[in-house]
PDB file of C-alpha atoms in Angstrom:
ATOM      1  CA  ARG L  17       0.049   0.143  -0.096  1.00 62.00           C
ATOM      2  CA  PRO L  18       0.770   3.468  -0.495  1.00 70.00           C
ATOM      3  CA  ALA L  19       3.572   4.782   1.897  1.00 73.00           C
ATOM      4  CA  ALA L  20       1.530   7.744   3.189  1.00 82.00           C
ATOM      5  CA  TRP L  21      -1.409   5.972   4.517  1.00 84.00           C
ATOM      6  CA  VAL L  22      -1.830   5.397   7.994  1.00 82.00           C
ATOM      7  CA  ASP L  23      -3.640   3.149  10.188  1.00 83.00           C
ATOM      8  CA  TRP L  24      -6.162   4.856  12.306  1.00 79.00           C
ATOM      9  CA  GLN L  25      -8.882   4.227  14.874  1.00 80.00           C
ATOM     10  CA  PRO L  26     -11.459   6.710  15.519  1.00 77.00           C
ATOM     11  CA  VAL L  27     -12.188   7.376  19.139  1.00 75.00           C
ATOM     12  CA  LEU L  28     -15.944   7.278  19.343  1.00 75.00           C
ATOM     13  CA  SER L  29     -18.254   8.421  22.472  1.00 77.00           C
ATOM     14  CA  VAL L  30     -22.011   7.799  23.210  1.00 78.00           C
ATOM     15  CA  ARG L  31     -24.101  10.947  24.036  1.00 83.00           C
ATOM     16  CA  GLN L  32     -26.381  10.571  26.787  1.00 81.00           C
ATOM     17  CA  PRO L  33     -30.457  11.204  25.645  1.00 80.00           C
ATOM     18  CA  ALA L  34     -30.928  15.071  26.372  1.00 81.00           C
ATOM     19  CA  ALA L  35     -33.032  15.842  28.976  1.00 81.00           C
ATOM     20  CA  HIS L  36     -34.877  18.317  27.305  1.00 86.00           C
ATOM     21  CA  GLN L  37     -35.956  18.402  23.569  1.00 92.00           C
ATOM     22  CA  ALA L  38     -36.304  21.644  21.783  1.00 96.00           C
ATOM     23  CA  LEU L  39     -38.959  21.863  18.912  1.00 97.00           C
ATOM     24  CA  TRP L  40     -37.922  23.046  15.610  1.00 98.00           C
ATOM     25  CA  LEU L  41     -40.323  24.285  12.926  1.00 98.00           C
ATOM     26  CA  ARG L  42     -39.594  23.917   9.136  1.00 98.00           C
ATOM     27  CA  PHE L  43     -41.748  25.690   6.666  1.00 97.00           C
ATOM     28  CA  SER L  44     -41.694  26.442   2.733  1.00 92.00           C
ATOM     29  CA  ASP L  45     -43.720  29.878   2.944  1.00 92.00           C
ATOM     30  CA  LEU L  46     -44.402  32.328   5.731  1.00 95.00           C
ATOM     31  CA  ALA L  47     -48.011  31.831   5.086  1.00 94.00           C
ATOM     32  CA  GLN L  48     -47.964  28.502   6.797  1.00 95.00           C
ATOM     33  CA  CYS L  49     -46.887  29.814  10.239  1.00 96.00           C
ATOM     34  CA  ALA L  50     -49.257  31.433  12.365  1.00 95.00           C
ATOM     35  CA  GLU L  51     -48.046  34.149  15.211  1.00 95.00           C
ATOM     36  CA  GLU L  52     -49.004  31.611  18.236  1.00 96.00           C
ATOM     37  CA  THR L  53     -47.060  28.790  15.965  1.00 96.00           C
ATOM     38  CA  ALA L  54     -44.118  30.713  16.030  1.00 96.00           C
ATOM     39  CA  ALA L  55     -44.288  31.683  19.818  1.00 96.00           C
ATOM     40  CA  ALA L  56     -44.536  27.594  20.481  1.00 95.00           C
ATOM     41  CA  ALA L  57     -41.312  26.930  18.568  1.00 97.00           C
ATOM     42  CA  ASP L  58     -37.761  27.310  19.990  1.00 97.00           C
ATOM     43  CA  ARG L  59     -36.439  27.811  16.308  1.00 98.00           C
ATOM     44  CA  LEU L  60     -38.085  28.524  12.744  1.00 98.00           C
ATOM     45  CA  LEU L  61     -36.355  27.732   9.499  1.00 98.00           C
ATOM     46  CA  PHE L  62     -37.578  29.001   6.658  1.00 98.00           C
ATOM     47  CA  PRO L  63     -35.699  29.285   2.797  1.00 95.00           C
ATOM     48  CA  LEU L  64     -33.421  31.765   2.504  1.00 96.00           C
ATOM     49  CA  ASP L  65     -35.581  33.744  -0.099  1.00 93.00           C
ATOM     50  CA  GLN L  66     -38.336  34.309   2.595  1.00 94.00           C
ATOM     51  CA  ALA L  67     -35.677  36.540   4.246  1.00 96.00           C
ATOM     52  CA  LYS L  68     -37.055  40.348   3.801  1.00 94.00           C
ATOM     53  CA  ARG L  69     -41.194  38.562   4.638  1.00 95.00           C
ATOM     54  CA  LEU L  70     -40.355  37.390   8.252  1.00 96.00           C
ATOM     55  CA  PRO L  71     -41.676  39.320  10.847  1.00 95.00           C
ATOM     56  CA  HIS L  72     -38.814  41.564  12.955  1.00 94.00           C
ATOM     57  CA  GLY L  73     -39.987  39.874  16.123  1.00 93.00           C
ATOM     58  CA  TRP L  74     -39.329  36.213  14.954  1.00 95.00           C
ATOM     59  CA  ARG L  75     -35.753  36.850  13.465  1.00 92.00           C
ATOM     60  CA  GLU L  76     -33.993  35.881  16.894  1.00 92.00           C
ATOM     61  CA  LYS L  77     -34.801  32.314  16.565  1.00 95.00           C
ATOM     62  CA  CYS L  78     -34.990  32.297  12.736  1.00 98.00           C
ATOM     63  CA  ILE L  79     -32.564  29.926  10.636  1.00 98.00           C
ATOM     64  CA  LEU L  80     -32.445  30.707   7.032  1.00 98.00           C
ATOM     65  CA  ALA L  81     -31.944  27.465   4.659  1.00 97.00           C
ATOM     66  CA  LEU L  82     -29.720  27.327   1.747  1.00 96.00           C
ATOM     67  CA  PRO L  83     -31.203  25.505  -1.377  1.00 93.00           C
ATOM     68  CA  ARG L  84     -30.450  21.729  -1.003  1.00 91.00           C
ATOM     69  CA  ALA L  85     -28.867  22.352  -4.718  1.00 90.00           C
ATOM     70  CA  LEU L  86     -26.800  25.343  -5.378  1.00 90.00           C
ATOM     71  CA  PHE L  87     -26.781  26.195  -8.989  1.00 87.00           C
ATOM     72  CA  ASP L  88     -26.504  29.787  -8.743  1.00 88.00           C
ATOM     73  CA  GLU L  89     -24.425  30.851  -6.255  1.00 92.00           C
ATOM     74  CA  GLU L  90     -24.038  34.273  -7.206  1.00 94.00           C
ATOM     75  CA  LYS L  91     -27.456  34.727  -6.349  1.00 93.00           C
ATOM     76  CA  ILE L  92     -27.380  32.919  -3.225  1.00 94.00           C
ATOM     77  CA  ALA L  93     -24.710  35.052  -2.227  1.00 97.00           C
ATOM     78  CA  ARG L  94     -26.353  38.087  -2.684  1.00 97.00           C
ATOM     79  CA  GLN L  95     -29.360  36.639  -0.920  1.00 97.00           C
ATOM     80  CA  LEU L  96     -27.110  35.959   2.212  1.00 98.00           C
ATOM     81  CA  ARG L  97     -25.681  39.493   2.274  1.00 98.00           C
ATOM     82  CA  GLU L  98     -29.178  40.804   1.997  1.00 97.00           C
ATOM     83  CA  ALA L  99     -30.046  38.863   4.894  1.00 97.00           C
ATOM     84  CA  ALA L 100     -26.958  39.422   6.753  1.00 97.00           C
ATOM     85  CA  ALA L 101     -27.800  43.773   6.298  1.00 96.00           C
ATOM     86  CA  GLU L 102     -31.626  42.559   7.863  1.00 94.00           C
ATOM     87  CA  GLU L 103     -29.332  41.269  10.566  1.00 93.00           C
ATOM     88  CA  TYR L 104     -29.721  37.578  10.325  1.00 96.00           C
ATOM     89  CA  ARG L 105     -27.290  35.335  11.547  1.00 96.00           C
ATOM     90  CA  ARG L 106     -28.406  31.986  12.096  1.00 98.00           C
ATOM     91  CA  PHE L 107     -28.470  29.550   8.547  1.00 98.00           C
ATOM     92  CA  GLU L 108     -28.663  26.263   7.448  1.00 98.00           C
ATOM     93  CA  ILE L 109     -26.461  24.491   4.912  1.00 98.00           C
ATOM     94  CA  GLN L 110     -27.504  21.104   2.734  1.00 95.00           C
ATOM     95  CA  SER L 111     -24.353  20.335   1.571  1.00 94.00           C
ATOM     96  CA  ILE L 112     -20.818  21.163   2.104  1.00 93.00           C
ATOM     97  CA  GLY L 113     -20.742  23.877  -0.562  1.00 93.00           C
ATOM     98  CA  GLY L 114     -23.193  25.973   1.026  1.00 96.00           C
ATOM     99  CA  LEU L 115     -20.613  26.077   3.824  1.00 97.00           C
ATOM    100  CA  SER L 116     -18.072  28.610   2.278  1.00 96.00           C
ATOM    101  CA  LEU L 117     -20.775  30.646   0.601  1.00 97.00           C
ATOM    102  CA  VAL L 118     -22.165  31.342   4.264  1.00 98.00           C
ATOM    103  CA  THR L 119     -19.037  32.208   5.579  1.00 97.00           C
ATOM    104  CA  GLU L 120     -17.633  34.410   2.808  1.00 97.00           C
ATOM    105  CA  ASN L 121     -21.043  36.522   2.476  1.00 98.00           C
ATOM    106  CA  VAL L 122     -22.235  36.684   6.456  1.00 97.00           C
ATOM    107  CA  PRO L 123     -20.020  37.679   9.262  1.00 96.00           C
ATOM    108  CA  ASP L 124     -19.936  35.714  12.309  1.00 96.00           C
ATOM    109  CA  PRO L 125     -22.368  33.338  11.444  1.00 97.00           C
ATOM    110  CA  TRP L 126     -24.196  30.917  13.019  1.00 98.00           C
ATOM    111  CA  ILE L 127     -24.302  27.544  10.834  1.00 98.00           C
ATOM    112  CA  CYS L 128     -26.227  24.131  11.354  1.00 98.00           C
ATOM    113  CA  GLY L 129     -26.364  21.196   8.899  1.00 98.00           C
ATOM    114  CA  GLY L 130     -29.867  20.121   7.511  1.00 97.00           C
ATOM    115  CA  PHE L 131     -31.002  16.690   6.520  1.00 96.00           C
ATOM    116  CA  GLY L 132     -29.225  17.063   3.338  1.00 94.00           C
ATOM    117  CA  LEU L 133     -25.678  16.308   4.674  1.00 96.00           C
ATOM    118  CA  ASN L 134     -26.898  12.595   5.354  1.00 96.00           C
ATOM    119  CA  LEU L 135     -25.107  12.231   8.751  1.00 96.00           C
ATOM    120  CA  THR L 136     -25.117   8.792   9.952  1.00 95.00           C
ATOM    121  CA  ASN L 137     -22.107   8.906  12.137  1.00 93.00           C
ATOM    122  CA  SER L 138     -20.270  10.538  15.046  1.00 93.00           C
ATOM    123  CA  VAL L 139     -16.807  10.600  13.407  1.00 91.00           C
ATOM    124  CA  ALA L 140     -18.637  12.803  10.471  1.00 94.00           C
ATOM    125  CA  GLY L 141     -20.755  14.612  12.703  1.00 95.00           C
ATOM    126  CA  ALA L 142     -17.150  15.575  14.669  1.00 93.00           C
ATOM    127  CA  GLU L 143     -15.825  16.884  11.174  1.00 94.00           C
ATOM    128  CA  TYR L 144     -18.977  18.850  10.753  1.00 97.00           C
ATOM    129  CA  ALA L 145     -18.690  20.494  14.253  1.00 97.00           C
ATOM    130  CA  ALA L 146     -15.005  20.833  13.473  1.00 96.00           C
ATOM    131  CA  LEU L 147     -15.706  23.052  10.420  1.00 96.00           C
ATOM    132  CA  GLY L 148     -17.577  25.374  12.652  1.00 96.00           C
ATOM    133  CA  LEU L 149     -21.395  23.858  12.655  1.00 98.00           C
ATOM    134  CA  SER L 150     -23.256  24.753  15.841  1.00 98.00           C
ATOM    135  CA  ALA L 151     -25.953  22.191  15.406  1.00 98.00           C
ATOM    136  CA  LEU L 152     -26.883  18.979  12.923  1.00 98.00           C
ATOM    137  CA  THR L 153     -30.026  17.431  12.065  1.00 98.00           C
ATOM    138  CA  LEU L 154     -29.186  14.019  11.095  1.00 97.00           C
ATOM    139  CA  SER L 155     -30.030  11.561   8.197  1.00 97.00           C
ATOM    140  CA  PRO L 156     -33.830  10.281   8.226  1.00 95.00           C
ATOM    141  CA  GLU L 157     -32.737   6.948   7.278  1.00 94.00           C
ATOM    142  CA  LEU L 158     -30.872   6.510  10.728  1.00 95.00           C
ATOM    143  CA  PRO L 159     -32.752   4.501  13.089  1.00 94.00           C
ATOM    144  CA  LEU L 160     -33.816   6.190  16.212  1.00 93.00           C
ATOM    145  CA  SER L 161     -31.444   4.020  18.525  1.00 92.00           C
ATOM    146  CA  ASP L 162     -28.548   4.965  16.673  1.00 93.00           C
ATOM    147  CA  ALA L 163     -29.548   8.855  16.275  1.00 94.00           C
ATOM    148  CA  ARG L 164     -29.685   9.082  19.992  1.00 91.00           C
ATOM    149  CA  ARG L 165     -26.294   7.862  20.559  1.00 91.00           C
ATOM    150  CA  LEU L 166     -24.535   9.528  17.826  1.00 93.00           C
ATOM    151  CA  ASP L 167     -22.192  12.392  19.697  1.00 93.00           C
ATOM    152  CA  ALA L 168     -20.961  15.056  17.574  1.00 94.00           C
ATOM    153  CA  GLY L 169     -19.932  17.388  19.943  1.00 93.00           C
ATOM    154  CA  VAL L 170     -22.729  19.702  19.088  1.00 96.00           C
ATOM    155  CA  PRO L 171     -26.802  19.554  19.238  1.00 96.00           C
ATOM    156  CA  THR L 172     -28.210  17.048  17.020  1.00 97.00           C
ATOM    157  CA  GLY L 173     -31.604  16.449  15.892  1.00 97.00           C
ATOM    158  CA  VAL L 174     -34.081  14.194  13.855  1.00 97.00           C
ATOM    159  CA  LEU L 175     -37.375  14.958  11.372  1.00 97.00           C
ATOM    160  CA  ALA L 176     -39.632  13.866  13.233  1.00 97.00           C
ATOM    161  CA  TYR L 177     -42.774  15.124  10.781  1.00 97.00           C
ATOM    162  CA  GLY L 178     -42.926  16.028   7.024  1.00 97.00           C
ATOM    163  CA  HIS L 179     -43.387  14.731   3.497  1.00 95.00           C
ATOM    164  CA  LEU L 180     -39.538  13.898   2.842  1.00 94.00           C
ATOM    165  CA  PRO L 181     -38.173  14.694  -0.622  1.00 93.00           C
ATOM    166  CA  LEU L 182     -37.616  11.206  -2.295  1.00 92.00           C
ATOM    167  CA  MET L 183     -35.753  12.930  -5.141  1.00 91.00           C
ATOM    168  CA  LEU L 184     -33.554  15.807  -6.102  1.00 91.00           C
ATOM    169  CA  THR L 185     -33.530  16.410  -9.671  1.00 88.00           C
ATOM    170  CA  ARG L 186     -32.613  19.438 -11.934  1.00 86.00           C
ATOM    171  CA  ALA L 187     -34.989  18.356 -14.908  1.00 83.00           C
ATOM    172  CA  CYS L 188     -38.615  18.688 -14.321  1.00 82.00           C
ATOM    173  CA  PRO L 189     -41.068  16.001 -13.906  1.00 82.00           C
ATOM    174  CA  ILE L 190     -43.999  18.162 -14.414  1.00 79.00           C
ATOM    175  CA  GLN L 191     -42.763  19.347 -17.779  1.00 79.00           C
ATOM    176  CA  ALA L 192     -42.024  15.902 -18.893  1.00 74.00           C
ATOM    177  CA  THR L 193     -46.175  15.085 -18.896  1.00 74.00           C
ATOM    178  CA  GLY L 194     -46.448  18.441 -20.937  1.00 72.00           C
ATOM    179  CA  GLU L 195     -47.424  20.453 -18.248  1.00 70.00           C
ATOM    180  CA  ASP L 196     -46.393  24.336 -18.869  1.00 69.00           C
ATOM    181  CA  CYS L 197     -44.468  26.083 -15.813  1.00 70.00           C
ATOM    182  CA  ALA L 198     -47.063  29.110 -15.849  1.00 68.00           C
ATOM    183  CA  ARG L 199     -49.747  26.811 -14.938  1.00 70.00           C
ATOM    184  CA  CYS L 200     -47.840  24.965 -12.290  1.00 73.00           C
ATOM    185  CA  GLY L 201     -46.879  27.684 -10.369  1.00 70.00           C
ATOM    186  CA  GLY L 202     -43.837  25.430  -8.845  1.00 74.00           C
ATOM    187  CA  ARG L 203     -46.191  23.384  -6.805  1.00 79.00           C
ATOM    188  CA  GLY L 204     -47.193  20.826  -8.899  1.00 83.00           C
ATOM    189  CA  SER L 205     -48.308  17.192  -8.756  1.00 86.00           C
ATOM    190  CA  LEU L 206     -48.062  13.352 -10.332  1.00 85.00           C
ATOM    191  CA  VAL L 207     -50.012  10.352  -9.530  1.00 87.00           C
ATOM    192  CA  ASP L 208     -47.902   7.083  -9.204  1.00 86.00           C
ATOM    193  CA  ARG L 209     -49.096   3.824 -10.604  1.00 88.00           C
ATOM    194  CA  LYS L 210     -50.845   2.993  -7.182  1.00 89.00           C
ATOM    195  CA  GLY L 211     -53.175   6.367  -7.371  1.00 90.00           C
ATOM    196  CA  LYS L 212     -50.963   8.080  -5.176  1.00 89.00           C
ATOM    197  CA  THR L 213     -50.399  11.962  -5.314  1.00 88.00           C
ATOM    198  CA  LEU L 214     -46.677  12.864  -5.435  1.00 88.00           C
ATOM    199  CA  ARG L 215     -45.958  16.928  -4.728  1.00 91.00           C
ATOM    200  CA  VAL L 216     -43.295  18.027  -6.371  1.00 89.00           C
ATOM    201  CA  PHE L 217     -41.724  21.573  -5.250  1.00 86.00           C
ATOM    202  CA  CYS L 218     -39.705  23.626  -7.717  1.00 83.00           C
ATOM    203  CA  THR L 219     -37.006  25.827  -6.121  1.00 77.00           C
ATOM    204  CA  GLY L 220     -36.386  27.834  -8.862  1.00 65.00           C
ATOM    205  CA  ALA L 221     -36.803  28.190 -12.372  1.00 61.00           C
ATOM    206  CA  GLY L 222     -35.121  26.895 -15.305  1.00 60.00           C
ATOM    207  CA  LYS L 223     -31.111  26.101 -15.333  1.00 61.00           C
ATOM    208  CA  GLU L 224     -31.329  27.783 -11.849  1.00 68.00           C
ATOM    209  CA  GLY L 225     -33.359  25.449 -10.020  1.00 79.00           C
ATOM    210  CA  ALA L 226     -34.206  22.106  -8.990  1.00 87.00           C
ATOM    211  CA  ARG L 227     -37.295  19.661  -8.022  1.00 89.00           C
ATOM    212  CA  GLU L 228     -38.016  17.981  -5.522  1.00 91.00           C
ATOM    213  CA  LEU L 229     -40.745  15.035  -5.350  1.00 91.00           C
ATOM    214  CA  LEU L 230     -42.106  14.476  -2.088  1.00 93.00           C
ATOM    215  CA  ASN L 231     -43.267  10.995  -0.492  1.00 94.00           C
ATOM    216  CA  PRO L 232     -47.223  11.136  -0.502  1.00 93.00           C
ATOM    217  CA  VAL L 233     -47.089   9.181   3.268  1.00 93.00           C
ATOM    218  CA  PRO L 234     -45.756  11.873   5.991  1.00 95.00           C
ATOM    219  CA  LEU L 235     -43.022  10.524   8.553  1.00 96.00           C
ATOM    220  CA  TRP L 236     -44.240  10.614  12.139  1.00 96.00           C
ATOM    221  CA  LEU L 237     -42.801  10.029  14.993  1.00 95.00           C
ATOM    222  CA  GLY L 238     -45.089  11.458  17.471  1.00 89.00           C
ATOM    223  CA  ASP L 239     -46.415   8.192  18.977  1.00 92.00           C
ATOM    224  CA  ARG L 240     -42.365   7.583  19.425  1.00 91.00           C
ATOM    225  CA  GLN L 241     -41.320  10.918  21.391  1.00 86.00           C
ATOM    226  CA  ALA L 242     -39.362   8.659  24.099  1.00 85.00           C
ATOM    227  CA  GLU L 243     -37.344   7.014  21.690  1.00 89.00           C
ATOM    228  CA  ILE L 244     -35.813  10.211  20.356  1.00 90.00           C
ATOM    229  CA  GLY L 245     -33.537  11.311  22.760  1.00 91.00           C
ATOM    230  CA  THR L 246     -31.949  14.029  20.400  1.00 95.00           C
ATOM    231  CA  ASP L 247     -31.261  17.610  21.578  1.00 95.00           C
ATOM    232  CA  PHE L 248     -34.490  18.897  18.771  1.00 96.00           C
ATOM    233  CA  ALA L 249     -37.136  17.118  16.971  1.00 96.00           C
ATOM    234  CA  GLU L 250     -38.003  19.014  13.759  1.00 97.00           C
ATOM    235  CA  LEU L 251     -41.269  19.065  12.325  1.00 97.00           C
ATOM    236  CA  TYR L 252     -41.243  19.860   8.406  1.00 97.00           C
ATOM    237  CA  PHE L 253     -44.058  21.558   6.530  1.00 96.00           C
ATOM    238  CA  THR L 254     -44.513  21.424   3.154  1.00 91.00           C
ATOM    239  CA  PHE L 255     -48.061  22.024   1.737  1.00 85.00           C
TER     240      PHE L 255
END
């Protein structure tokens, strides 16, 4: 083997279940979140492009989420600078590429990692923490028994509700059926062979955007709350 290789054995620790679990609420649009709902949450997550619409009183607990697909980085960088000018400091990245975008355009940001990082183990979690992330949402594919034990050195959480994305694609599956973008409005749907309606969320027009195909059956862990054990649980509201 190459001489540059070295043997390495990670030192893994097992975290204790959190005594208090914070409630994070993720929305696709401001219209979904009522005042009393915002008051009940420890953190509110909204897309970055919603920044200017959010009430000033919410901004201390708001986290602005970058898109999962970063095709137009100049546009996102501009949105980050505008958000920083509005005194936002909390941001979420869904890929490693978002980290430098935030740090280069926002002074002294607080950054968390979203489920798009696909985090499944303590070694990766500790590496993201070393890169400057202050909280991490774990992969939805991780069993709860593993999620509650994962120790990243920073707060971790799981998705506890939501119609989760099944696919992230640049090509539009709605257009493939002959539907026009003007009629779809970025919130179209497809029907599968079993008659289930799959919603399609568009995060930008043309080549700049991406499409998410959502599971018609929502994830729900409300009946397993005692098993979660992470520092926060996130409820993900789409449509």
